């Protein structure tokens, strides 16, 4: 009789900053349940494990030695990322060994990593196993990394580039016709092109075409642009991870959901700016005034330490129709019928969660790929309004009025339902996003 087939063992490497761990873990959960016979070792720094949902069986957590990150200190996130990136490459091999020992010696047969952890490709190559990258930032922003050198030679770099070209379209790159130079993430042509992190991302752009597959969680609306990814080996567009792999019930310690229950359908603004970005203090105050003046009920996820920047007496005056929380269970909040608009920084996870709940967006991007997302929501999908000026109290009230009461808002609401439906359909068995996920499952199974 033939020997039993070798068990498959997939090692997944997370990038332990911002909201990068959760999407890779969601993908790991989806793969682990689609391929129950394989072992999945999820490798990340230990402090990132705490918020992850519990799993059992074939998905294991393996600690990654990220070096001394001084997580609690005042060092900026870019400093900590720089230190991590300097130490990480040498530690990938050891992490593979730990994962194999933990799996009773079953050798790793496939490496999946966050695209920002592209260094794992070298290890995969040495081991002669495939490397698959998850790009969990905005789908089209991958093109700015793949085309960094083209963009630099065309526009120059730093101040010169931005001052002279800010409003020019990027229509010479297929897929980016709606974008302008000023929508580009920092580090491509401006905003620190020589930082460790920018150098790292430029090298990612050069390395990604070598992946066996690049996985992009996205909306079906971007699927027609698949041809634009031709520089990548196998771009696999899959649906939003919160739909592919729903999180188990999340706790609602600050009672957001019961609070929402008492409001009429689509009447409340949910306000949140993710885990990294912060509005400049002056804009934070204007946003608060604007929320107050608009008369719209609001649920605002804002950390305690930022609240000193709110106008005097704001909490008191808005108590009857406003609620501030330190953390909201965002996915169920967005799905609550009372929520009518998401005032967001346009992080890609938040955006996918909003659109897949059918909620329109008032977009106030802060950095990275967020301006591109805002542009795409306004111009490509018509499901959001891009607030691309400094927030003023009056400007915010006008924008809120248009979305909550105006004809524009009504149209956006109709469109967001369609964008959502198309994505949900494409994720059903036989749909294109679902087929792409199946291709991925077969790849990690070694077939
Ligand atoms: N989030 C949440 N509750 C909050 C604020 C944020 O659950 O009060 C979650 C949100 O659902 C999303 C993530 O944090 O999944 C933020 O990710 P995103 O990519 O939007 O922004 P980033 O944190 O990377 O800036």
Short mmCIF file of C-alpha atoms and ligand atoms in Angstrom, two decimals:
data_model
loop_
_atom_site.label_atom_id
_atom_site.label_comp_id
_atom_site.label_asym_id
_atom_site.label_seq_id
_atom_site.Cartn_x
_atom_site.Cartn_y
_atom_site.Cartn_z
CA UNK A 1 0.00 0.00 0.00
CA UNK A 2 1.14 3.54 -0.66
CA UNK A 3 2.53 5.60 2.24
CA UNK A 4 0.07 8.02 3.91
CA UNK A 5 0.13 11.45 2.27
CA UNK A 6 2.36 13.96 4.03
CA UNK A 7 0.32 16.18 6.32
CA UNK A 8 0.26 19.83 5.21
CA UNK A 9 1.55 22.44 7.62
CA UNK A 10 0.93 26.12 6.89
CA UNK A 11 2.98 28.76 8.74
CA UNK A 12 1.39 32.23 8.80
CA UNK A 13 3.50 35.30 9.65
CA UNK A 14 1.68 38.37 10.98
CA UNK A 15 2.84 41.99 10.88
CA UNK A 16 2.25 42.95 14.52
CA UNK A 17 1.23 46.63 14.12
CA UNK A 18 -1.95 48.60 13.47
CA UNK A 19 -4.85 46.43 12.38
CA UNK A 20 -2.77 43.84 10.54
CA UNK A 21 -2.94 40.85 12.87
CA UNK A 22 -6.74 40.51 12.95
CA UNK A 23 -7.20 40.14 9.14
CA UNK A 24 -4.47 37.48 8.84
CA UNK A 25 -5.98 35.61 11.78
CA UNK A 26 -9.43 35.81 10.15
CA UNK A 27 -7.91 34.33 6.97
CA UNK A 28 -6.20 31.63 9.06
CA UNK A 29 -9.53 30.70 10.67
CA UNK A 30 -11.24 30.48 7.29
CA UNK A 31 -8.43 28.30 5.88
CA UNK A 32 -8.25 26.11 8.98
CA UNK A 33 -11.91 25.27 8.73
CA UNK A 34 -11.76 24.73 4.94
CA UNK A 35 -8.76 22.39 5.29
CA UNK A 36 -9.38 20.59 8.59
CA UNK A 37 -6.75 17.94 7.84
CA UNK A 38 -3.91 20.52 7.69
CA UNK A 39 -2.07 22.20 10.56
CA UNK A 40 -1.99 26.01 10.74
CA UNK A 41 0.66 27.76 12.86
CA UNK A 42 -0.17 31.43 13.38
CA UNK A 43 3.05 33.27 14.22
CA UNK A 44 2.98 36.72 15.82
CA UNK A 45 4.34 38.64 18.81
CA UNK A 46 2.67 37.37 22.01
CA UNK A 47 1.06 40.68 22.98
CA UNK A 48 -1.01 40.55 19.79
CA UNK A 49 -2.66 37.26 20.79
CA UNK A 50 -4.87 38.61 23.58
CA UNK A 51 -7.63 40.19 21.48
CA UNK A 52 -7.85 37.26 19.03
CA UNK A 53 -10.87 34.96 19.24
CA UNK A 54 -10.15 31.54 20.74
CA UNK A 55 -9.61 28.70 18.33
CA UNK A 56 -9.06 25.03 18.89
CA UNK A 57 -7.79 22.08 16.91
CA UNK A 58 -5.75 22.70 13.81
CA UNK A 59 -5.02 26.44 14.31
CA UNK A 60 -2.24 27.12 16.82
CA UNK A 61 -0.64 30.32 18.08
CA UNK A 62 3.16 30.41 17.96
CA UNK A 63 4.99 33.34 19.63
CA UNK A 64 7.37 35.38 17.49
CA UNK A 65 10.31 37.05 19.18
CA UNK A 66 9.91 40.62 17.96
CA UNK A 67 12.78 41.96 20.04
CA UNK A 68 12.34 44.70 22.61
CA UNK A 69 9.65 46.88 21.09
CA UNK A 70 9.12 49.18 24.06
CA UNK A 71 5.45 48.84 23.37
CA UNK A 72 4.41 50.89 26.37
CA UNK A 73 6.93 53.67 25.89
CA UNK A 74 6.45 56.95 24.14
CA UNK A 75 8.39 55.81 21.06
CA UNK A 76 6.31 56.53 17.96
CA UNK A 77 4.85 53.63 16.01
CA UNK A 78 7.24 54.22 13.10
CA UNK A 79 10.22 53.86 15.47
CA UNK A 80 8.86 50.63 16.84
CA UNK A 81 8.15 49.32 13.34
CA UNK A 82 11.72 50.24 12.33
CA UNK A 83 13.20 48.29 15.26
CA UNK A 84 10.96 45.33 14.59
CA UNK A 85 11.84 45.21 10.89
CA UNK A 86 15.56 45.34 11.66
CA UNK A 87 15.33 42.34 13.99
CA UNK A 88 12.62 40.24 12.32
CA UNK A 89 14.27 38.68 9.24
CA UNK A 90 16.77 36.67 11.30
CA UNK A 91 14.04 35.31 13.52
CA UNK A 92 11.77 33.87 10.86
CA UNK A 93 13.76 30.63 10.50
CA UNK A 94 13.68 30.02 14.26
CA UNK A 95 9.93 30.61 14.32
CA UNK A 96 9.48 27.98 11.61
CA UNK A 97 11.45 25.52 13.78
CA UNK A 98 9.28 26.32 16.82
CA UNK A 99 6.13 25.79 14.76
CA UNK A 100 7.42 22.44 13.48
CA UNK A 101 8.38 21.26 16.97
CA UNK A 102 4.96 22.33 18.24
CA UNK A 103 3.33 20.31 15.44
CA UNK A 104 5.13 17.11 16.41
CA UNK A 105 7.78 17.59 13.74
CA UNK A 106 5.47 17.99 10.73
CA UNK A 107 7.54 20.17 8.35
CA UNK A 108 6.14 23.47 7.12
CA UNK A 109 4.83 22.95 3.59
CA UNK A 110 3.56 26.45 2.83
CA UNK A 111 4.33 29.96 4.11
CA UNK A 112 1.60 32.60 4.19
CA UNK A 113 2.54 36.09 5.37
CA UNK A 114 1.17 39.56 5.66
CA UNK A 115 2.57 41.32 2.58
CA UNK A 116 4.43 43.64 4.99
CA UNK A 117 6.29 40.51 6.21
CA UNK A 118 7.59 39.75 2.69
CA UNK A 119 10.94 38.74 4.26
CA UNK A 120 9.30 35.37 4.87
CA UNK A 121 9.69 34.75 1.12
CA UNK A 122 13.43 34.08 1.51
CA UNK A 123 12.73 31.45 4.16
CA UNK A 124 10.05 29.85 1.99
CA UNK A 125 12.46 29.80 -0.94
CA UNK A 126 15.18 28.11 1.11
CA UNK A 127 12.66 25.52 2.22
CA UNK A 128 11.39 25.15 -1.37
CA UNK A 129 7.78 25.74 -0.35
CA UNK A 130 5.34 28.27 -1.80
CA UNK A 131 5.00 31.78 -0.36
CA UNK A 132 1.56 33.40 -0.35
CA UNK A 133 1.07 37.05 0.69
CA UNK A 134 -2.03 38.63 2.21
CA UNK A 135 -2.33 42.30 1.24
CA UNK A 136 -4.87 43.57 3.78
CA UNK A 137 -4.52 47.30 3.03
CA UNK A 138 -6.66 48.95 0.32
CA UNK A 139 -6.74 46.76 -2.79
CA UNK A 140 -5.71 49.43 -5.30
CA UNK A 141 -2.98 50.83 -3.05
CA UNK A 142 -0.91 47.74 -3.85
CA UNK A 143 -0.39 49.33 -7.27
CA UNK A 144 1.38 52.32 -5.69
CA UNK A 145 3.92 49.93 -4.17
CA UNK A 146 4.38 47.92 -7.34
CA UNK A 147 4.79 51.17 -9.34
CA UNK A 148 6.81 53.21 -6.80
CA UNK A 149 9.79 53.68 -9.12
CA UNK A 150 7.61 54.71 -12.08
CA UNK A 151 5.87 57.27 -9.88
CA UNK A 152 9.16 58.66 -8.58
CA UNK A 153 10.71 59.02 -11.99
CA UNK A 154 7.61 60.79 -13.27
CA UNK A 155 6.97 63.19 -10.37
CA UNK A 156 10.26 63.44 -8.49
CA UNK A 157 10.24 63.10 -4.73
CA UNK A 158 9.32 64.97 -1.58
CA UNK A 159 8.24 68.66 -1.57
CA UNK A 160 9.01 69.18 -5.22
CA UNK A 161 6.72 66.32 -6.20
CA UNK A 162 3.75 67.34 -4.08
CA UNK A 163 3.93 71.08 -4.67
CA UNK A 164 4.02 70.75 -8.44
CA UNK A 165 1.73 67.79 -9.06
CA UNK A 166 -0.72 67.41 -6.15
CA UNK A 167 -3.89 67.55 -8.25
CA UNK A 168 -2.72 65.56 -11.26
CA UNK A 169 -4.51 62.28 -11.95
CA UNK A 170 -2.68 58.94 -11.81
CA UNK A 171 -4.48 57.78 -14.94
CA UNK A 172 -1.31 56.50 -16.57
CA UNK A 173 -1.42 53.55 -14.16
CA UNK A 174 -4.30 51.21 -15.06
CA UNK A 175 -6.61 50.99 -12.07
CA UNK A 176 -5.65 54.36 -10.57
CA UNK A 177 -7.47 56.69 -12.97
CA UNK A 178 -9.68 58.11 -10.20
CA UNK A 179 -6.71 58.85 -7.92
CA UNK A 180 -4.66 62.03 -7.71
CA UNK A 181 -1.06 62.54 -6.72
CA UNK A 182 -2.10 63.90 -3.33
CA UNK A 183 -4.02 60.73 -2.56
CA UNK A 184 -0.80 58.68 -2.60
CA UNK A 185 0.28 57.08 0.68
CA UNK A 186 3.24 58.70 2.46
CA UNK A 187 6.57 57.20 1.46
CA UNK A 188 5.77 56.61 -2.22
CA UNK A 189 6.87 60.00 -3.56
CA UNK A 190 6.50 62.25 -0.49
CA UNK A 191 6.28 62.23 3.30
CA UNK A 192 9.54 60.42 4.04
CA UNK A 193 10.69 58.41 1.04
CA UNK A 194 13.84 57.36 2.86
CA UNK A 195 12.49 56.11 6.19
CA UNK A 196 13.14 52.46 7.05
CA UNK A 197 9.47 51.74 6.58
CA UNK A 198 9.28 53.37 3.11
CA UNK A 199 12.35 51.47 1.98
CA UNK A 200 10.73 48.32 3.34
CA UNK A 201 7.48 48.92 1.43
CA UNK A 202 9.33 49.70 -1.80
CA UNK A 203 11.11 46.38 -1.49
CA UNK A 204 7.75 44.72 -0.82
CA UNK A 205 6.54 46.08 -4.16
CA UNK A 206 9.52 44.48 -5.86
CA UNK A 207 9.09 41.17 -4.03
CA UNK A 208 5.31 40.66 -4.34
CA UNK A 209 5.42 39.52 -7.99
CA UNK A 210 7.38 36.48 -6.74
CA UNK A 211 4.55 35.26 -4.52
CA UNK A 212 2.75 32.07 -5.54
CA UNK A 213 -0.40 34.13 -4.90
CA UNK A 214 -1.29 37.54 -3.51
CA UNK A 215 -4.56 37.49 -1.56
CA UNK A 216 -6.62 40.69 -1.46
CA UNK A 217 -9.71 40.98 0.77
CA UNK A 218 -12.00 43.29 -1.15
CA UNK A 219 -15.39 44.14 -2.64
CA UNK A 220 -16.68 42.55 -5.84
CA UNK A 221 -16.74 46.07 -7.30
CA UNK A 222 -12.95 45.96 -7.65
CA UNK A 223 -12.97 42.60 -9.38
CA UNK A 224 -13.40 44.13 -12.81
CA UNK A 225 -9.99 45.73 -12.23
CA UNK A 226 -8.31 42.35 -11.91
CA UNK A 227 -6.36 42.95 -15.10
CA UNK A 228 -4.56 45.83 -13.41
CA UNK A 229 -2.79 43.37 -11.15
CA UNK A 230 -0.96 41.78 -14.05
CA UNK A 231 2.42 42.48 -12.47
CA UNK A 232 1.49 40.01 -9.75
CA UNK A 233 1.73 36.30 -10.22
CA UNK A 234 -1.70 35.18 -9.03
CA UNK A 235 -3.86 37.94 -7.56
CA UNK A 236 -6.68 36.29 -5.63
CA UNK A 237 -9.44 38.73 -4.79
CA UNK A 238 -11.51 37.34 -1.93
CA UNK A 239 -14.39 38.97 -0.05
CA UNK A 240 -14.23 41.06 3.14
CA UNK A 241 -12.74 38.94 5.92
CA UNK A 242 -15.52 39.88 8.34
CA UNK A 243 -17.92 38.12 5.94
CA UNK A 244 -15.58 35.23 5.12
CA UNK A 245 -14.83 34.49 8.73
CA UNK A 246 -17.29 36.11 11.13
CA UNK A 247 -15.88 36.78 14.59
CA UNK A 248 -17.61 35.07 17.50
CA UNK A 249 -19.88 37.41 19.53
CA UNK A 250 -17.81 40.34 20.79
CA UNK A 251 -18.41 41.86 24.20
CA UNK A 252 -20.21 45.18 24.39
CA UNK A 253 -18.90 46.40 27.74
CA UNK A 254 -20.00 49.99 27.18
CA UNK A 255 -23.54 49.06 26.05
CA UNK A 256 -23.40 50.46 22.51
CA UNK A 257 -25.99 48.06 21.10
CA UNK A 258 -28.72 48.63 23.74
CA UNK A 259 -28.12 52.38 23.37
CA UNK A 260 -28.64 52.14 19.59
CA UNK A 261 -31.90 50.19 20.13
CA UNK A 262 -33.74 53.33 21.16
CA UNK A 263 -33.03 55.21 17.91
CA UNK A 264 -34.93 55.21 14.62
CA UNK A 265 -33.55 53.38 11.58
CA UNK A 266 -30.58 55.03 9.84
CA UNK A 267 -30.66 58.01 12.21
CA UNK A 268 -27.35 57.69 14.09
CA UNK A 269 -23.80 58.63 13.07
CA UNK A 270 -21.15 56.15 14.19
CA UNK A 271 -17.77 57.91 14.52
CA UNK A 272 -14.43 56.05 14.77
CA UNK A 273 -10.91 56.58 13.47
CA UNK A 274 -9.35 53.14 13.95
CA UNK A 275 -6.46 52.20 16.17
CA UNK A 276 -3.51 54.28 14.91
CA UNK A 277 -4.58 57.56 13.34
CA UNK A 278 -5.60 60.62 15.36
CA UNK A 279 -7.16 63.83 14.07
CA UNK A 280 -5.14 67.00 14.65
CA UNK A 281 -6.51 68.61 17.89
CA UNK A 282 -8.05 71.60 16.10
CA UNK A 283 -10.01 69.32 13.77
CA UNK A 284 -11.11 67.09 16.62
CA UNK A 285 -12.69 70.13 18.30
CA UNK A 286 -14.35 71.26 15.03
CA UNK A 287 -15.71 67.76 14.47
CA UNK A 288 -17.23 67.80 17.97
CA UNK A 289 -18.82 71.21 17.37
CA UNK A 290 -20.09 69.99 14.01
CA UNK A 291 -21.64 66.87 15.54
CA UNK A 292 -23.31 69.03 18.17
CA UNK A 293 -24.63 71.59 15.65
CA UNK A 294 -25.85 68.93 13.21
CA UNK A 295 -28.41 67.63 15.72
CA UNK A 296 -27.67 64.07 14.55
CA UNK A 297 -27.45 61.45 17.34
CA UNK A 298 -23.96 59.95 17.50
CA UNK A 299 -21.97 57.06 18.91
CA UNK A 300 -18.28 58.00 19.03
CA UNK A 301 -15.47 55.55 19.72
CA UNK A 302 -12.78 57.80 21.17
CA UNK A 303 -10.07 56.85 23.63
CA UNK A 304 -10.20 58.50 27.07
CA UNK A 305 -6.86 60.28 26.61
CA UNK A 306 -8.16 62.15 23.53
CA UNK A 307 -11.23 63.54 25.26
CA UNK A 308 -9.41 66.48 26.82
CA UNK A 309 -9.34 67.90 23.27
CA UNK A 310 -13.16 68.11 23.14
CA UNK A 311 -14.81 71.53 23.58
CA UNK A 312 -15.68 72.54 27.16
CA UNK A 313 -18.99 71.10 28.27
CA UNK A 314 -19.39 69.03 25.07
CA UNK A 315 -20.22 65.77 26.85
CA UNK A 316 -22.73 67.48 29.15
CA UNK A 317 -24.53 69.30 26.36
CA UNK A 318 -24.79 66.30 24.05
CA UNK A 319 -25.53 63.69 26.71
CA UNK A 320 -29.14 63.16 25.58
CA UNK A 321 -28.23 62.17 22.02
CA UNK A 322 -24.54 61.38 22.07
CA UNK A 323 -22.51 58.54 23.54
CA UNK A 324 -18.73 58.39 23.86
CA UNK A 325 -17.09 54.98 24.29
CA UNK A 326 -13.46 53.85 24.43
CA UNK A 327 -14.08 50.86 22.19
CA UNK A 328 -17.16 49.78 20.23
CA UNK A 329 -17.96 46.32 18.87
CA UNK A 330 -17.71 47.89 15.43
CA UNK A 331 -19.00 45.07 13.22
CA UNK A 332 -22.30 44.58 15.09
CA UNK A 333 -22.61 48.36 15.59
CA UNK A 334 -22.40 48.95 11.82
CA UNK A 335 -24.99 46.22 11.27
CA UNK A 336 -27.42 47.82 13.71
CA UNK A 337 -30.42 49.25 11.83
CA UNK A 338 -30.11 52.57 13.72
CA UNK A 339 -26.72 53.45 12.18
CA UNK A 340 -27.13 55.70 9.12
CA UNK A 341 -23.58 56.88 8.44
CA UNK A 342 -20.02 56.02 9.44
CA UNK A 343 -17.72 59.00 10.02
CA UNK A 344 -14.45 57.18 9.39
CA UNK A 345 -10.72 57.54 8.73
CA UNK A 346 -11.18 54.96 5.95
CA UNK A 347 -8.89 52.26 7.24
CA UNK A 348 -9.49 49.35 4.87
CA UNK A 349 -10.88 47.04 7.57
CA UNK A 350 -13.35 49.68 8.73
CA UNK A 351 -14.33 50.43 5.15
CA UNK A 352 -15.01 46.78 4.29
CA UNK A 353 -17.03 46.45 7.50
CA UNK A 354 -19.08 49.54 6.65
CA UNK A 355 -19.83 48.63 3.05
CA UNK A 356 -20.58 45.01 3.90
CA UNK A 357 -23.11 46.28 6.45
CA UNK A 358 -24.61 48.61 3.80
CA UNK A 359 -23.60 51.81 5.65
CA UNK A 360 -22.53 54.94 3.72
CA UNK A 361 -19.43 56.84 4.78
CA UNK A 362 -18.34 60.36 5.60
CA UNK A 363 -14.65 59.94 4.88
CA UNK A 364 -12.00 61.88 6.79
CA UNK A 365 -8.77 60.10 5.85
CA UNK A 366 -5.65 60.85 7.90
CA UNK A 367 -2.70 59.00 6.39
CA UNK A 368 -1.36 55.94 4.52
CA UNK A 369 -3.81 54.39 2.01
CA UNK A 370 -6.78 56.20 3.59
CA UNK A 371 -6.98 59.06 1.06
CA UNK A 372 -7.12 56.53 -1.77
CA UNK A 373 -9.94 54.69 -0.01
CA UNK A 374 -11.87 57.94 0.47
CA UNK A 375 -11.39 58.82 -3.22
CA UNK A 376 -12.55 55.35 -4.26
CA UNK A 377 -15.64 55.49 -2.03
CA UNK A 378 -16.65 58.88 -3.44
CA UNK A 379 -15.63 58.67 -7.09
CA UNK A 380 -15.47 54.99 -7.99
CA UNK A 381 -18.30 53.53 -5.92
CA UNK A 382 -20.35 56.62 -4.99
CA UNK A 383 -20.99 55.31 -1.48
CA UNK A 384 -19.22 57.99 0.51
CA UNK A 385 -18.34 61.64 0.68
CA UNK A 386 -14.62 62.51 0.75
CA UNK A 387 -13.99 65.31 3.24
CA UNK A 388 -10.69 66.38 1.71
CA UNK A 389 -10.39 69.74 3.42
CA UNK A 390 -9.57 70.61 7.00
CA UNK A 391 -12.73 69.92 9.04
CA UNK A 392 -14.63 73.04 10.02
CA UNK A 393 -17.74 73.09 12.12
CA UNK A 394 -19.87 74.52 9.27
CA UNK A 395 -18.38 72.25 6.63
CA UNK A 396 -19.09 69.21 8.76
CA UNK A 397 -22.72 70.24 9.36
CA UNK A 398 -23.27 70.72 5.61
CA UNK A 399 -21.72 67.34 4.77
CA UNK A 400 -23.76 65.61 7.47
CA UNK A 401 -26.95 67.28 6.24
CA UNK A 402 -26.36 66.12 2.67
CA UNK A 403 -25.77 62.55 3.75
CA UNK A 404 -28.55 62.24 6.33
CA UNK A 405 -31.26 64.35 4.67
CA UNK A 406 -30.23 65.22 1.12
CA UNK A 407 -30.73 63.60 -2.28
CA UNK A 408 -27.01 62.75 -2.45
CA UNK A 409 -27.30 60.71 0.71
CA UNK A 410 -30.34 58.91 -0.65
CA UNK A 411 -28.44 57.97 -3.82
CA UNK A 412 -25.42 56.82 -1.83
CA UNK A 413 -27.66 54.59 0.28
CA UNK A 414 -29.13 52.99 -2.83
CA UNK A 415 -25.67 52.41 -4.28
CA UNK A 416 -24.15 50.99 -1.10
CA UNK A 417 -26.90 48.34 -1.01
CA UNK A 418 -25.95 47.28 -4.55
CA UNK A 419 -22.21 47.23 -3.83
CA UNK A 420 -22.91 45.10 -0.76
CA UNK A 421 -25.24 42.71 -2.64
CA UNK A 422 -22.77 42.13 -5.47
CA UNK A 423 -20.07 41.24 -2.96
CA UNK A 424 -22.30 38.93 -0.93
CA UNK A 425 -23.41 37.16 -4.15
CA UNK A 426 -19.84 36.73 -5.36
CA UNK A 427 -19.01 35.05 -2.04
CA UNK A 428 -21.77 32.44 -2.39
CA UNK A 429 -20.74 29.00 -3.66
CA UNK A 430 -19.97 29.32 -7.37
CA UNK A 431 -19.41 33.08 -7.12
CA UNK A 432 -16.10 34.52 -8.30
CA UNK A 433 -14.77 35.60 -4.90
CA UNK A 434 -15.72 32.22 -3.48
CA UNK A 435 -13.96 30.43 -6.37
CA UNK A 436 -10.81 32.46 -5.66
CA UNK A 437 -10.92 31.39 -2.04
CA UNK A 438 -11.17 27.77 -3.18
CA UNK A 439 -8.07 28.24 -5.34
CA UNK A 440 -6.27 29.51 -2.24
CA UNK A 441 -7.40 26.52 -0.17
CA UNK A 442 -6.09 24.12 -2.82
CA UNK A 443 -2.77 26.02 -2.94
CA UNK A 444 -2.17 25.76 0.80
CA UNK A 445 -3.15 22.09 0.57
CA UNK A 446 -0.33 21.64 -1.89
CA UNK A 447 -2.61 20.68 -4.79
N1 LIG B 1 -12.45 48.74 15.86
C1 LIG B 1 -13.38 48.29 16.76
N2 LIG B 1 -13.88 49.16 17.69
C2 LIG B 1 -13.50 50.44 17.78
C3 LIG B 1 -12.55 50.92 16.84
C4 LIG B 1 -12.05 50.05 15.90
O1 LIG B 1 -13.77 47.12 16.73
O2 LIG B 1 -14.00 51.15 18.66
C5 LIG B 1 -11.91 47.80 14.85
C6 LIG B 1 -12.63 47.91 13.53
O3 LIG B 1 -13.75 47.07 13.51
C7 LIG B 1 -11.57 47.51 12.52
C8 LIG B 1 -10.28 47.88 13.20
O4 LIG B 1 -10.56 48.11 14.56
O5 LIG B 1 -11.61 46.13 12.26
C9 LIG B 1 -9.62 49.12 12.58
O6 LIG B 1 -9.02 48.74 11.39
P1 LIG B 1 -8.79 49.75 10.20
O7 LIG B 1 -8.08 49.01 9.12
O8 LIG B 1 -10.04 50.39 9.82
O9 LIG B 1 -7.89 50.90 10.81
P2 LIG B 1 -6.46 50.94 11.53
O10 LIG B 1 -6.69 50.53 12.94
O11 LIG B 1 -5.54 50.00 10.81
O12 LIG B 1 -6.10 52.38 11.39
#
